Short mmCIF file of C-alpha atoms and ligand atoms in Angstrom, two decimals:
data_model
loop_
_atom_site.label_atom_id
_atom_site.label_comp_id
_atom_site.label_asym_id
_atom_site.label_seq_id
_atom_site.Cartn_x
_atom_site.Cartn_y
_atom_site.Cartn_z
CA MET A 100 0.00 0.00 0.00
CA ARG A 101 1.36 3.39 -1.00
CA VAL A 102 0.23 6.43 0.97
CA GLN A 103 0.94 10.03 -0.06
CA PHE A 104 0.02 13.16 1.90
CA TRP A 105 -1.30 16.06 -0.23
CA GLY A 106 -2.63 18.15 2.65
CA THR A 107 -1.72 18.04 6.35
CA ARG A 108 -3.04 21.37 7.66
CA GLY A 109 -6.10 21.62 9.89
CA SER A 110 -9.04 24.01 9.82
CA ILE A 111 -7.88 26.44 7.09
CA ALA A 112 -5.26 26.50 4.35
CA THR A 113 -2.15 28.24 5.67
CA PRO A 114 0.24 28.96 2.78
CA GLY A 115 3.47 30.93 3.25
CA ALA A 116 7.19 30.70 3.83
CA ASN A 117 6.74 29.62 7.48
CA THR A 118 4.64 26.56 6.62
CA ALA A 119 6.47 25.45 3.47
CA ARG A 120 8.13 22.40 5.08
CA TYR A 121 5.01 20.72 6.51
CA GLY A 122 2.66 22.35 4.03
CA GLY A 123 -0.27 24.73 4.15
CA ASN A 124 -2.92 22.73 2.29
CA THR A 125 -5.78 21.07 4.14
CA SER A 126 -6.48 17.34 4.47
CA CYS A 127 -6.02 15.09 1.45
CA ILE A 128 -4.38 11.67 1.23
CA GLU A 129 -3.79 9.45 -1.79
CA VAL A 130 -3.77 5.70 -1.21
CA ARG A 131 -2.91 3.11 -3.86
CA SER A 132 -2.89 -0.65 -3.81
CA ALA A 133 -0.27 -2.75 -5.64
CA ARG A 134 -2.91 -3.44 -8.27
CA GLY A 135 -3.33 0.31 -8.81
CA THR A 136 -6.70 0.93 -7.13
CA LEU A 137 -6.86 4.62 -6.21
CA VAL A 138 -8.55 5.82 -3.00
CA VAL A 139 -8.44 9.48 -1.97
CA ILE A 140 -9.21 10.17 1.69
CA ASP A 141 -10.67 13.65 2.21
CA CYS A 142 -10.40 16.32 -0.44
CA GLY A 143 -9.34 19.54 1.23
CA THR A 144 -7.27 22.13 -0.68
CA GLY A 145 -4.52 19.51 -1.04
CA GLY A 146 -6.82 17.71 -3.49
CA ARG A 147 -6.08 20.29 -6.19
CA ALA A 148 -2.39 19.34 -6.57
CA LEU A 149 -3.31 15.64 -6.51
CA ALA A 150 -5.90 16.27 -9.24
CA GLN A 151 -3.28 17.99 -11.39
CA LYS A 152 -0.88 15.08 -11.00
CA LEU A 153 -3.61 12.62 -11.96
CA MET A 154 -4.46 14.70 -15.06
CA THR A 155 -0.80 15.02 -16.10
CA ASN A 156 -0.20 11.28 -15.72
CA ASN A 157 -3.53 10.41 -17.28
CA ALA A 158 -4.26 8.42 -14.10
CA GLY A 159 -7.56 9.88 -12.91
CA GLY A 160 -9.89 7.80 -15.06
CA ARG A 161 -11.20 5.80 -12.17
CA GLY A 162 -11.04 6.38 -8.41
CA THR A 163 -12.80 6.75 -5.09
CA ILE A 164 -13.03 9.66 -2.67
CA LEU A 165 -13.76 8.89 1.01
CA ILE A 166 -14.92 11.96 2.88
CA SER A 167 -14.61 11.96 6.68
CA HIS A 168 -16.99 14.90 7.11
CA THR A 169 -18.07 17.97 5.23
CA HIS A 170 -16.30 20.76 7.13
CA TRP A 171 -14.67 23.07 4.58
CA ASP A 172 -11.09 21.93 5.20
CA HIS A 173 -12.06 18.41 4.09
CA ILE A 174 -14.06 19.17 0.93
CA GLN A 175 -12.81 22.43 -0.57
CA GLY A 176 -10.68 20.58 -3.09
CA ILE A 177 -13.69 18.87 -4.66
CA PRO A 178 -14.72 21.78 -6.92
CA PHE A 179 -11.08 21.86 -8.16
CA PHE A 180 -10.73 18.11 -8.63
CA ASP A 181 -10.30 18.01 -12.41
CA PRO A 182 -10.88 14.26 -12.96
CA LEU A 183 -14.51 14.84 -11.88
CA TYR A 184 -15.03 17.06 -14.94
CA VAL A 185 -13.83 14.55 -17.57
CA PRO A 186 -16.86 12.88 -19.23
CA ALA A 187 -15.51 9.35 -19.56
CA ASN A 188 -14.14 9.14 -16.01
CA GLU A 189 -15.71 6.95 -13.34
CA TRP A 190 -15.63 8.11 -9.71
CA ASP A 191 -17.26 7.01 -6.47
CA VAL A 192 -17.68 9.49 -3.61
CA TYR A 193 -18.43 8.17 -0.11
CA GLY A 194 -19.27 10.19 2.99
CA PRO A 195 -21.31 10.12 6.19
CA LYS A 196 -25.06 10.06 5.69
CA GLY A 197 -26.97 12.79 7.48
CA LEU A 198 -30.30 12.18 9.17
CA ARG A 199 -32.12 13.85 6.29
CA GLU A 200 -29.56 15.06 3.76
CA SER A 201 -27.42 12.91 1.47
CA VAL A 202 -23.69 13.28 0.80
CA ARG A 203 -24.49 14.56 -2.68
CA GLU A 204 -26.81 17.27 -1.34
CA VAL A 205 -24.26 18.54 1.16
CA LEU A 206 -21.47 18.59 -1.44
CA SER A 207 -23.62 20.44 -3.95
CA GLY A 208 -24.29 23.04 -1.22
CA GLN A 209 -20.72 24.35 -1.39
CA MET A 210 -21.04 24.71 -5.19
CA GLN A 211 -24.26 26.72 -5.20
CA TYR A 212 -24.47 29.79 -7.43
CA MET A 213 -23.54 32.22 -4.62
CA TYR A 214 -20.42 30.28 -3.64
CA PHE A 215 -18.99 28.83 -6.84
CA PRO A 216 -19.46 29.39 -10.59
CA VAL A 217 -19.87 25.70 -11.47
CA SER A 218 -22.49 23.43 -9.93
CA LEU A 219 -21.89 19.84 -8.82
CA GLU A 220 -24.30 18.73 -11.56
CA GLN A 221 -21.89 20.13 -14.14
CA CYS A 222 -19.18 17.66 -13.15
CA ALA A 223 -19.25 15.59 -16.33
CA ALA A 224 -17.67 12.38 -15.06
CA ASN A 225 -19.87 9.46 -14.12
CA ILE A 226 -19.97 10.04 -10.35
CA ARG A 227 -21.76 7.72 -7.93
CA TYR A 228 -22.47 9.06 -4.44
CA HIS A 229 -22.68 6.73 -1.45
CA ASP A 230 -24.17 7.47 1.98
CA LEU A 231 -22.36 5.72 4.81
CA VAL A 232 -23.06 4.84 8.40
CA GLU A 233 -20.88 2.60 10.60
CA GLY A 234 -20.13 -0.73 8.95
CA SER A 235 -18.03 -2.32 6.24
CA PHE A 236 -17.74 -2.47 2.46
CA ALA A 237 -15.25 -3.13 -0.33
CA ILE A 238 -13.65 -0.92 -2.97
CA ASP A 239 -12.14 -3.27 -5.56
CA ASP A 240 -9.26 -4.94 -3.66
CA PHE A 241 -9.63 -2.68 -0.56
CA ARG A 242 -11.67 -3.75 2.48
CA VAL A 243 -13.04 -0.72 4.29
CA SER A 244 -14.68 -0.25 7.71
CA THR A 245 -16.07 2.95 9.19
CA ARG A 246 -16.57 4.24 12.70
CA TYR A 247 -18.01 7.49 13.99
CA LEU A 248 -15.51 9.88 15.54
CA ASN A 249 -16.10 12.54 18.22
CA HIS A 250 -16.42 15.88 16.43
CA PRO A 251 -19.04 18.68 16.35
CA THR A 252 -20.41 17.30 13.08
CA LEU A 253 -21.04 13.74 11.97
CA THR A 254 -17.58 12.38 11.09
CA LEU A 255 -16.35 8.95 10.01
CA GLY A 256 -12.98 7.37 10.62
CA TYR A 257 -11.80 4.93 7.92
CA TRP A 258 -10.03 1.59 8.30
CA LEU A 259 -8.55 0.32 5.03
CA GLN A 260 -6.85 -2.97 4.34
CA VAL A 261 -5.16 -4.06 1.12
CA ASP A 262 -2.10 -6.11 0.15
CA GLY A 263 -1.83 -7.35 3.77
CA ALA A 264 -1.36 -3.83 5.17
CA THR A 265 -3.77 -1.81 7.31
CA LEU A 266 -4.26 1.96 7.39
CA VAL A 267 -6.51 3.87 9.79
CA TYR A 268 -7.50 7.50 9.19
CA ALA A 269 -9.08 9.30 12.17
CA CYS A 270 -9.49 12.99 11.49
CA ASP A 271 -11.16 15.11 12.95
CA HIS A 272 -11.57 13.63 16.40
CA GLU A 273 -11.55 14.68 20.05
CA PRO A 274 -11.14 12.39 23.09
CA TYR A 275 -14.51 11.19 24.39
CA SER A 276 -13.15 11.50 27.92
CA ARG A 277 -11.88 15.00 28.66
CA VAL A 278 -9.88 13.65 31.58
CA LEU A 279 -8.09 11.33 29.17
CA GLY A 280 -7.55 14.29 26.82
CA LEU A 281 -5.73 16.10 29.61
CA GLY A 282 -3.35 13.17 29.97
CA GLU A 283 -4.95 11.43 32.95
CA GLY A 284 -7.17 8.42 33.43
CA ARG A 285 -7.28 5.20 31.48
CA ILE A 286 -8.67 4.34 28.05
CA ALA A 287 -12.24 3.15 28.55
CA GLY A 288 -15.74 3.39 27.11
CA GLU A 289 -15.97 4.98 23.68
CA ASP A 290 -12.24 5.81 23.72
CA LEU A 291 -11.55 2.10 24.12
CA ARG A 292 -13.76 1.33 21.14
CA HIS A 293 -11.86 4.02 19.21
CA ALA A 294 -8.58 2.29 20.17
CA ASP A 295 -10.03 -1.08 19.08
CA PHE A 296 -10.81 0.44 15.67
CA MET A 297 -7.09 1.13 15.08
CA GLN A 298 -5.86 -2.12 16.69
CA GLY A 299 -2.66 -3.36 15.05
CA ALA A 300 -2.72 -0.87 12.15
CA ASP A 301 0.47 -0.52 10.13
CA LEU A 302 -0.14 3.21 9.88
CA LEU A 303 -2.46 5.43 11.90
CA ILE A 304 -3.09 8.91 10.49
CA HIS A 305 -4.63 10.85 13.37
CA ASP A 306 -5.76 14.36 14.16
CA ALA A 307 -3.22 15.89 16.57
CA GLN A 308 -4.00 19.57 16.38
CA TYR A 309 -3.17 20.37 20.02
CA THR A 310 -0.97 19.47 22.93
CA ALA A 311 -2.58 18.35 26.21
CA GLN A 312 -1.86 21.82 27.61
CA GLU A 313 -3.54 23.58 24.69
CA TYR A 314 -6.46 21.16 24.90
CA LEU A 315 -7.47 22.66 28.23
CA GLU A 316 -8.53 25.79 26.30
CA LYS A 317 -9.92 23.92 23.28
CA MET A 318 -12.22 21.34 24.78
CA GLY A 319 -15.20 20.72 22.58
CA TRP A 320 -13.50 22.00 19.41
CA GLY A 321 -13.32 18.45 18.09
CA HIS A 322 -9.57 17.85 17.91
CA SER A 323 -7.02 15.71 19.72
CA PRO A 324 -3.95 16.40 21.80
CA VAL A 325 -0.79 14.59 20.67
CA GLU A 326 -0.40 12.85 24.04
CA TYR A 327 -3.82 11.21 23.71
CA VAL A 328 -3.02 9.94 20.21
CA LEU A 329 0.20 8.33 21.41
CA LYS A 330 -1.55 6.71 24.36
CA LEU A 331 -4.12 5.19 22.01
CA ALA A 332 -1.47 4.06 19.53
CA GLU A 333 0.53 2.37 22.28
CA HIS A 334 -2.57 0.66 23.62
CA ALA A 335 -3.61 -0.51 20.15
CA ALA A 336 -0.09 -1.70 19.17
CA VAL A 337 -0.05 0.53 16.09
CA GLN A 338 3.16 0.22 14.03
CA ARG A 339 3.55 3.86 12.92
CA VAL A 340 1.69 7.07 13.68
CA ALA A 341 1.39 10.09 11.37
CA LEU A 342 0.28 13.20 13.23
CA THR A 343 -1.73 15.52 11.01
CA HIS A 344 -4.33 18.31 10.91
CA HIS A 345 -1.57 20.65 12.12
CA ASP A 346 -2.89 23.73 13.86
CA PRO A 347 -2.87 26.71 11.45
CA ARG A 348 -1.06 28.76 14.13
CA ARG A 349 1.80 26.24 14.31
CA ASP A 350 4.50 27.08 11.76
CA ASP A 351 7.26 24.67 10.67
CA ASP A 352 9.64 25.56 13.50
CA ALA A 353 6.88 25.15 16.07
CA ILE A 354 6.03 21.69 14.72
CA GLU A 355 9.65 20.66 15.03
CA ARG A 356 9.91 22.06 18.55
CA LEU A 357 6.82 20.05 19.40
CA MET A 358 8.07 16.79 17.89
CA ALA A 359 11.54 16.62 19.50
CA PRO A 360 10.40 15.87 23.10
CA ILE A 361 7.53 13.70 21.86
CA ARG A 362 9.87 11.36 20.00
CA ARG A 363 12.01 11.01 23.12
CA SER A 364 9.05 10.29 25.39
CA THR A 365 7.42 7.44 23.49
CA SER A 366 8.21 4.01 22.14
CA VAL A 367 5.76 4.60 19.29
CA ASP A 368 7.22 5.25 15.83
CA VAL A 369 5.71 8.71 15.33
CA PHE A 370 6.20 11.53 12.82
CA ALA A 371 4.51 14.79 11.85
CA ALA A 372 3.14 14.27 8.35
CA TYR A 373 4.26 16.77 5.69
CA GLU A 374 2.83 17.66 2.31
CA GLY A 375 4.24 15.43 -0.43
CA GLN A 376 5.43 12.75 1.99
CA VAL A 377 5.17 9.17 0.74
CA VAL A 378 4.87 6.18 3.09
CA GLU A 379 5.05 2.64 1.70
CA LEU A 380 3.33 0.04 3.86
CA LYS A 381 4.70 -3.45 3.47
CA GLY A 382 2.06 -6.13 3.81
CA ARG A 383 2.55 -8.58 6.64
CA PRO A 384 2.16 -12.20 5.53
CA ASN A 385 0.34 -13.20 8.72
CA THR A 386 -2.19 -10.40 8.65
CA ALA A 387 -5.28 -11.73 10.34
CA PRO A 388 -8.35 -11.77 8.17
CA PRO A 389 -10.20 -8.50 8.71
CA ASP A 390 -12.96 -8.55 11.25
CA LEU A 391 -15.72 -7.17 9.09
CA ARG A 392 -18.70 -8.26 11.06
CA GLY A 393 -21.60 -5.93 11.30
CA GLU A 394 -23.79 -4.22 8.82
CA LEU A 395 -22.99 -2.97 5.38
CA ALA A 396 -21.87 0.63 5.82
CA GLU A 397 -23.81 1.96 2.84
CA ILE A 398 -27.43 3.05 3.10
CA PRO A 399 -29.03 2.50 -0.31
CA ALA A 400 -30.08 5.63 -2.20
CA GLY A 401 -33.66 6.63 -1.52
CA LYS A 402 -33.84 4.72 1.77
CA GLU A 403 -34.69 7.08 4.59
CA VAL A 404 -34.28 6.59 8.31
CA ALA A 405 -37.73 6.37 9.89
CA SER A 406 -38.68 9.46 11.86
CA PRO A 407 -36.77 8.88 15.10
CA LEU A 408 -38.00 9.16 18.68
CA VAL A 409 -35.85 10.14 21.66
CA LEU A 410 -36.75 9.62 25.33
CA LEU A 411 -35.69 12.56 27.47
CA ARG A 412 -35.21 12.89 31.21
CA VAL A 413 -33.54 16.24 31.90
CA ALA A 414 -34.87 18.50 34.66
CA ASN A 415 -32.42 21.40 34.20
CA ARG A 416 -34.26 23.86 32.00
CA ASP A 417 -31.22 25.33 30.25
CA ILE A 418 -29.93 21.89 29.35
CA SER A 419 -33.28 20.51 28.24
CA GLY A 420 -33.90 23.73 26.26
CA LEU A 421 -30.65 23.31 24.34
CA ILE A 422 -31.21 19.59 23.74
CA CYS A 423 -34.80 20.17 22.58
CA GLU A 424 -33.57 22.90 20.21
CA GLY A 425 -31.10 20.39 18.77
CA LEU A 426 -33.73 17.66 18.45
CA GLN A 427 -36.14 20.08 16.84
CA ALA A 428 -33.50 21.15 14.31
CA GLU A 429 -33.20 17.48 13.36
CA SER A 430 -37.00 16.95 13.28
CA ILE A 431 -36.72 14.34 16.02
CA ARG A 432 -39.75 13.53 18.16
CA VAL A 433 -39.25 13.70 21.93
CA ARG A 434 -41.08 11.86 24.68
CA PRO A 435 -40.47 12.49 28.38
CA LEU A 436 -39.03 9.51 30.24
CA ASP A 437 -40.86 9.72 33.53
CA ASN A 438 -40.54 6.16 34.76
CA ILE A 439 -38.88 2.92 33.78
CA HIS A 440 -42.12 1.10 33.05
CA GLU A 441 -43.13 3.69 30.46
CA ALA A 442 -39.70 3.43 28.89
CA VAL A 443 -40.09 -0.36 28.60
CA VAL A 444 -43.48 0.01 26.96
CA SER A 445 -42.11 2.69 24.63
CA VAL A 446 -39.21 0.43 23.61
CA ALA A 447 -41.68 -2.34 22.85
CA GLN A 448 -44.07 -0.24 20.85
CA GLU A 449 -42.32 2.79 19.42
CA TYR A 450 -38.67 1.85 18.86
CA PRO A 451 -37.09 4.94 20.43
CA ALA A 452 -33.56 5.32 19.12
CA LEU A 453 -31.97 6.91 22.17
CA ALA A 454 -32.59 7.95 25.78
CA ILE A 455 -31.00 11.16 27.08
CA ILE A 456 -30.75 11.22 30.88
CA GLU A 457 -29.39 13.93 33.15
CA HIS A 458 -26.93 13.04 35.90
CA ASP A 459 -26.56 15.81 38.45
CA PRO A 460 -26.09 14.36 41.93
CA PRO A 461 -27.41 14.72 44.53
CA ARG A 462 -30.42 16.29 42.79
CA THR A 463 -30.77 13.52 40.23
CA ASP A 464 -28.85 10.26 39.95
CA GLY A 465 -28.82 9.50 36.24
CA ILE A 466 -26.51 6.52 36.76
CA ALA A 467 -29.07 4.84 39.06
CA ILE A 468 -31.83 5.54 36.52
CA CYS A 469 -29.69 4.03 33.78
CA ARG A 470 -29.04 0.95 35.92
CA ALA A 471 -32.75 0.49 36.56
CA LEU A 472 -33.48 0.88 32.85
CA ARG A 473 -30.84 -1.70 31.98
CA ARG A 474 -32.55 -4.32 34.13
CA GLN A 475 -35.41 -4.15 31.63
CA VAL A 476 -33.89 -3.00 28.34
CA PRO A 477 -30.52 -4.09 26.90
CA GLU A 478 -28.11 -1.44 25.60
CA HIS A 479 -28.40 -2.36 21.93
CA ARG A 480 -32.18 -1.83 22.19
CA LEU A 481 -31.88 1.63 23.70
CA PRO A 482 -28.53 3.43 23.95
CA VAL A 483 -28.32 5.96 26.80
CA LEU A 484 -26.59 9.33 26.52
CA LEU A 485 -25.87 10.68 30.00
CA VAL A 486 -25.65 14.46 30.41
CA ALA A 487 -23.28 15.40 33.21
CA GLU A 488 -20.61 17.88 34.20
CA ARG A 489 -17.95 15.22 34.11
CA GLU A 490 -17.89 11.67 32.88
CA ASP A 491 -17.37 8.72 35.18
CA ILE A 492 -16.09 6.12 32.75
CA ASN A 493 -15.64 3.58 35.54
CA VAL A 494 -19.39 3.02 35.71
CA ASN A 495 -19.97 2.72 31.93
CA GLY A 496 -19.86 -1.05 31.85
CA THR A 497 -21.85 -1.72 35.00
CA ALA A 498 -24.54 0.92 34.44
CA GLY A 499 -24.93 0.39 30.69
CA ILE A 500 -24.19 4.02 29.78
CA SER A 501 -23.47 4.29 26.06
CA ASP A 502 -21.96 7.77 25.91
CA TRP A 503 -21.61 11.08 27.76
CA LEU A 504 -22.60 14.58 26.76
CA ILE A 505 -20.49 16.83 28.94
CA ASN A 506 -22.09 20.06 30.12
CA PRO A 507 -21.51 22.81 29.04
CA PHE A 508 -21.94 21.78 25.42
CA THR A 509 -22.86 23.56 22.22
CA LEU A 510 -25.88 23.02 20.03
CA ALA A 511 -23.63 21.48 17.36
CA GLN A 512 -22.20 18.99 19.87
CA ALA A 513 -25.65 17.95 21.10
CA ARG A 514 -26.92 17.52 17.53
CA THR A 515 -23.89 15.44 16.54
CA LYS A 516 -24.09 13.14 19.57
CA VAL A 517 -27.75 12.50 18.85
CA ARG A 518 -27.13 12.00 15.11
CA THR A 519 -24.32 9.54 15.83
CA TRP A 520 -26.45 7.35 18.06
CA LEU A 521 -29.49 7.53 15.80
CA LEU A 522 -27.49 6.60 12.73
CA ARG A 523 -25.72 3.77 14.57
CA THR A 524 -29.08 2.00 14.63
CA ALA A 525 -30.25 3.38 11.27
CA HIS A 526 -30.32 -0.02 9.58
CA LYS A 527 -32.87 -1.24 12.10
CA ARG A 528 -35.11 1.73 11.52
CA MET A 529 -35.20 1.99 7.74
CA GLU A 530 -38.63 2.96 6.53
CA GLY A 531 -40.61 -0.01 5.28
CA ARG A 532 -38.37 -2.56 6.95
CA THR A 533 -40.32 -5.79 7.37
CA ASP A 534 -37.75 -8.07 8.85
CA ALA A 535 -39.58 -11.07 10.29
CA ALA A 536 -37.09 -11.53 13.12
CA GLU A 537 -37.50 -7.92 14.14
CA LYS A 538 -41.27 -8.35 14.21
CA GLY A 539 -40.98 -11.55 16.24
CA VAL A 540 -38.88 -9.81 18.84
CA ALA A 541 -41.28 -6.87 18.87
CA SER A 542 -44.19 -9.13 19.68
CA ILE A 543 -42.31 -10.67 22.63
CA HIS A 544 -41.42 -7.17 23.79
CA ARG A 545 -45.08 -6.20 23.65
CA PHE A 546 -46.12 -9.38 25.42
CA VAL A 547 -43.72 -8.86 28.28
CA ALA A 548 -44.23 -5.11 28.51
CA ALA A 549 -47.98 -5.57 28.70
CA ALA A 550 -47.67 -8.39 31.22
CA ALA A 551 -45.26 -6.40 33.35
CA SER A 552 -47.65 -3.47 33.44
CA PRO A 553 -49.15 -2.75 36.87
CA GLY A 554 -52.57 -2.49 35.22
CA ALA A 555 -52.19 -5.64 33.15
CA GLY A 556 -55.53 -7.20 32.38
CA LYS A 557 -57.46 -4.08 33.23
CA GLY A 558 -58.42 -2.28 30.08
CA ARG A 559 -55.28 -3.27 28.21
CA LYS A 560 -55.44 -5.51 25.20
CA LEU A 561 -53.33 -8.43 26.35
CA PRO A 562 -52.38 -11.69 24.73
CA ARG A 563 -55.15 -14.21 25.28
CA ALA A 564 -53.15 -16.33 27.67
CA LEU A 565 -52.97 -13.47 30.11
CA ASP A 566 -56.71 -13.03 30.11
CA ARG A 567 -57.20 -16.53 31.39
CA ARG A 568 -57.93 -17.03 35.08
CA ASP A 569 -57.11 -19.97 37.28
CA VAL A 570 -59.81 -21.85 39.22
CA GLN A 571 -59.80 -19.20 41.94
CA GLY A 572 -60.28 -16.50 39.31
CA ARG A 573 -56.74 -15.12 39.67
CA PRO A 574 -54.89 -13.99 36.53
CA GLY A 575 -53.00 -16.82 34.81
CA ILE A 576 -49.71 -14.93 34.75
CA ASP A 577 -49.17 -11.99 37.06
CA SER A 578 -46.80 -9.16 36.34
CA ASP A 579 -44.08 -10.59 38.58
CA LYS A 580 -44.09 -13.88 36.72
CA ALA A 581 -43.95 -12.11 33.40
CA ALA A 582 -41.02 -10.03 34.60
CA LEU A 583 -39.31 -13.23 35.76
CA LEU A 584 -39.86 -14.82 32.36
CA TRP A 585 -38.33 -11.74 30.79
CA MET A 586 -35.26 -11.85 32.98
CA TYR A 587 -34.93 -15.62 32.70
CA GLY A 588 -35.06 -15.28 28.95
CA ARG A 589 -32.27 -12.74 29.03
CA GLU A 590 -30.11 -15.11 31.06
CA ILE A 591 -30.48 -17.80 28.44
CA ALA A 592 -29.29 -15.99 25.38
CA ASP A 593 -28.63 -12.65 23.77
CA PHE A 594 -31.89 -10.84 23.72
CA ASP A 595 -32.39 -10.55 19.98
CA SER A 596 -31.00 -13.90 18.95
CA PRO A 597 -33.19 -16.60 17.42
CA ALA A 598 -32.16 -18.87 20.33
CA PHE A 599 -33.63 -16.37 22.75
CA SER A 600 -36.89 -15.99 20.86
CA LYS A 601 -37.28 -19.75 20.56
CA LYS A 602 -36.54 -20.44 24.22
CA LEU A 603 -38.75 -17.66 25.48
CA GLY A 604 -41.51 -18.84 23.16
CA GLU A 605 -41.23 -22.31 24.70
CA ILE A 606 -41.35 -20.94 28.24
CA ILE A 607 -44.40 -18.83 27.44
CA ALA A 608 -46.14 -21.73 25.68
CA ASP A 609 -45.40 -23.92 28.68
CA ALA A 610 -46.64 -21.33 31.18
CA THR A 611 -49.82 -20.64 29.24
CA SER A 612 -50.62 -24.35 28.78
CA ASN A 613 -50.43 -24.74 32.60
CA VAL A 614 -52.85 -21.85 32.90
CA ARG A 615 -55.17 -23.48 30.42
CA ARG A 616 -55.04 -26.78 32.31
CA LYS A 617 -55.74 -25.03 35.61
CA ALA A 618 -58.46 -22.89 34.05
CA GLY A 619 -60.01 -25.97 32.43
ZN1 LIG B 979 -10.67 19.54 9.89
ZN1 LIG B 980 -13.89 19.24 11.19
#
């Protein structure tokens, strides 16, 4: 695998004599396999020089652009990417799907009449646009996986494997744990999953716009301190690390001053990427087959995510106001989460995509609420975003917290967190989805939720078995028994697996036949 950097600057192009060594152009990387497959990762202003090289060498006839996100510094090269204007050329452009808007729509936005003289529609090449969520896919001989990063807009990291070598691109990204970002604490929760994503990579290209000291002032801006990147790389046994997305205020001398002590302090093979730099990755013969479980990353054109519902339990008016503004901007329905029972019923009937719960002890103990919720609803059924002043990653695993939204936060951060978690489950909530297994599970959910209801049997439409009475006229299955069945079922197997459905079906059939015998 051959990797070439065409843009290493973050945020805004920074040309001039003081940035000539590391380069002033924004993010763009060219990747080629031995067979010649061309993949371009991000197309910031660095994309223009790459485009010119491709035109000169007559090598831009076919290729793929992977876009991490649509902030300007990652897409401004697209209007200047000449191969897209050549009629016979074939290009594929991939990027993160929005909740409503497609990659194509967002890209055409920056080429509207008021911003640019040529529209995206006037690009004469045959261009196919692809909307991605988390998952996996293939580009000719490349295997690709995606994972959401932590940034104020929806952003994907890319894992690429070809010729036995693995490359991970994670830009732009901020530590999930701010404590970890400041150089303390251990890698856990979402940061651990981020580390797993880069596990064993031959080359990690990572956002490293700040130092830990600078990060103190830049929390929430969506970028990483160098120290955090090295900690991750060490943990994930990465072979080499390229630091990129250099801060526009850091000139060449400042980058070199920064790198000298870093190289001395780590065992990781690390360098600051510079414009024009080429890195050849030798394939390793024993490369493990890629772990590409999970869904296909691409959402087919025309498929829309069903109108999502979010359960909300936030008492603080300022916080709930900001969150509701964010949800409204995304046209997301909100339902208050007043008690666990209602949440269980909602999960069974309405498929909420996320619960947002405030944690502000001693006034409100969001962790305890999350624990109580988890006794009824598994995490993959309903992720929980906890809003708090600081994260407590030590409780993530035991309380079933999926992610943290640290207060204070901006509207953009709240929207992105919500988008990320909604799109993580997008495949399950495609409009018109009629998956039989999904329906089967839903009916069990409804059965148990109804049976567990305090008012079960009174005015509720219950499965017939529950309407039956024993010889003394008592209900066949009371709510406690139903709750026990639920929990017993969860002990047996993963909640959504066919094994679970089958076993729980048997238990219910058994229980209801006893009722029938008694009733008879
Ligand atoms: Zn950027
Ligand atoms: Zn960005």
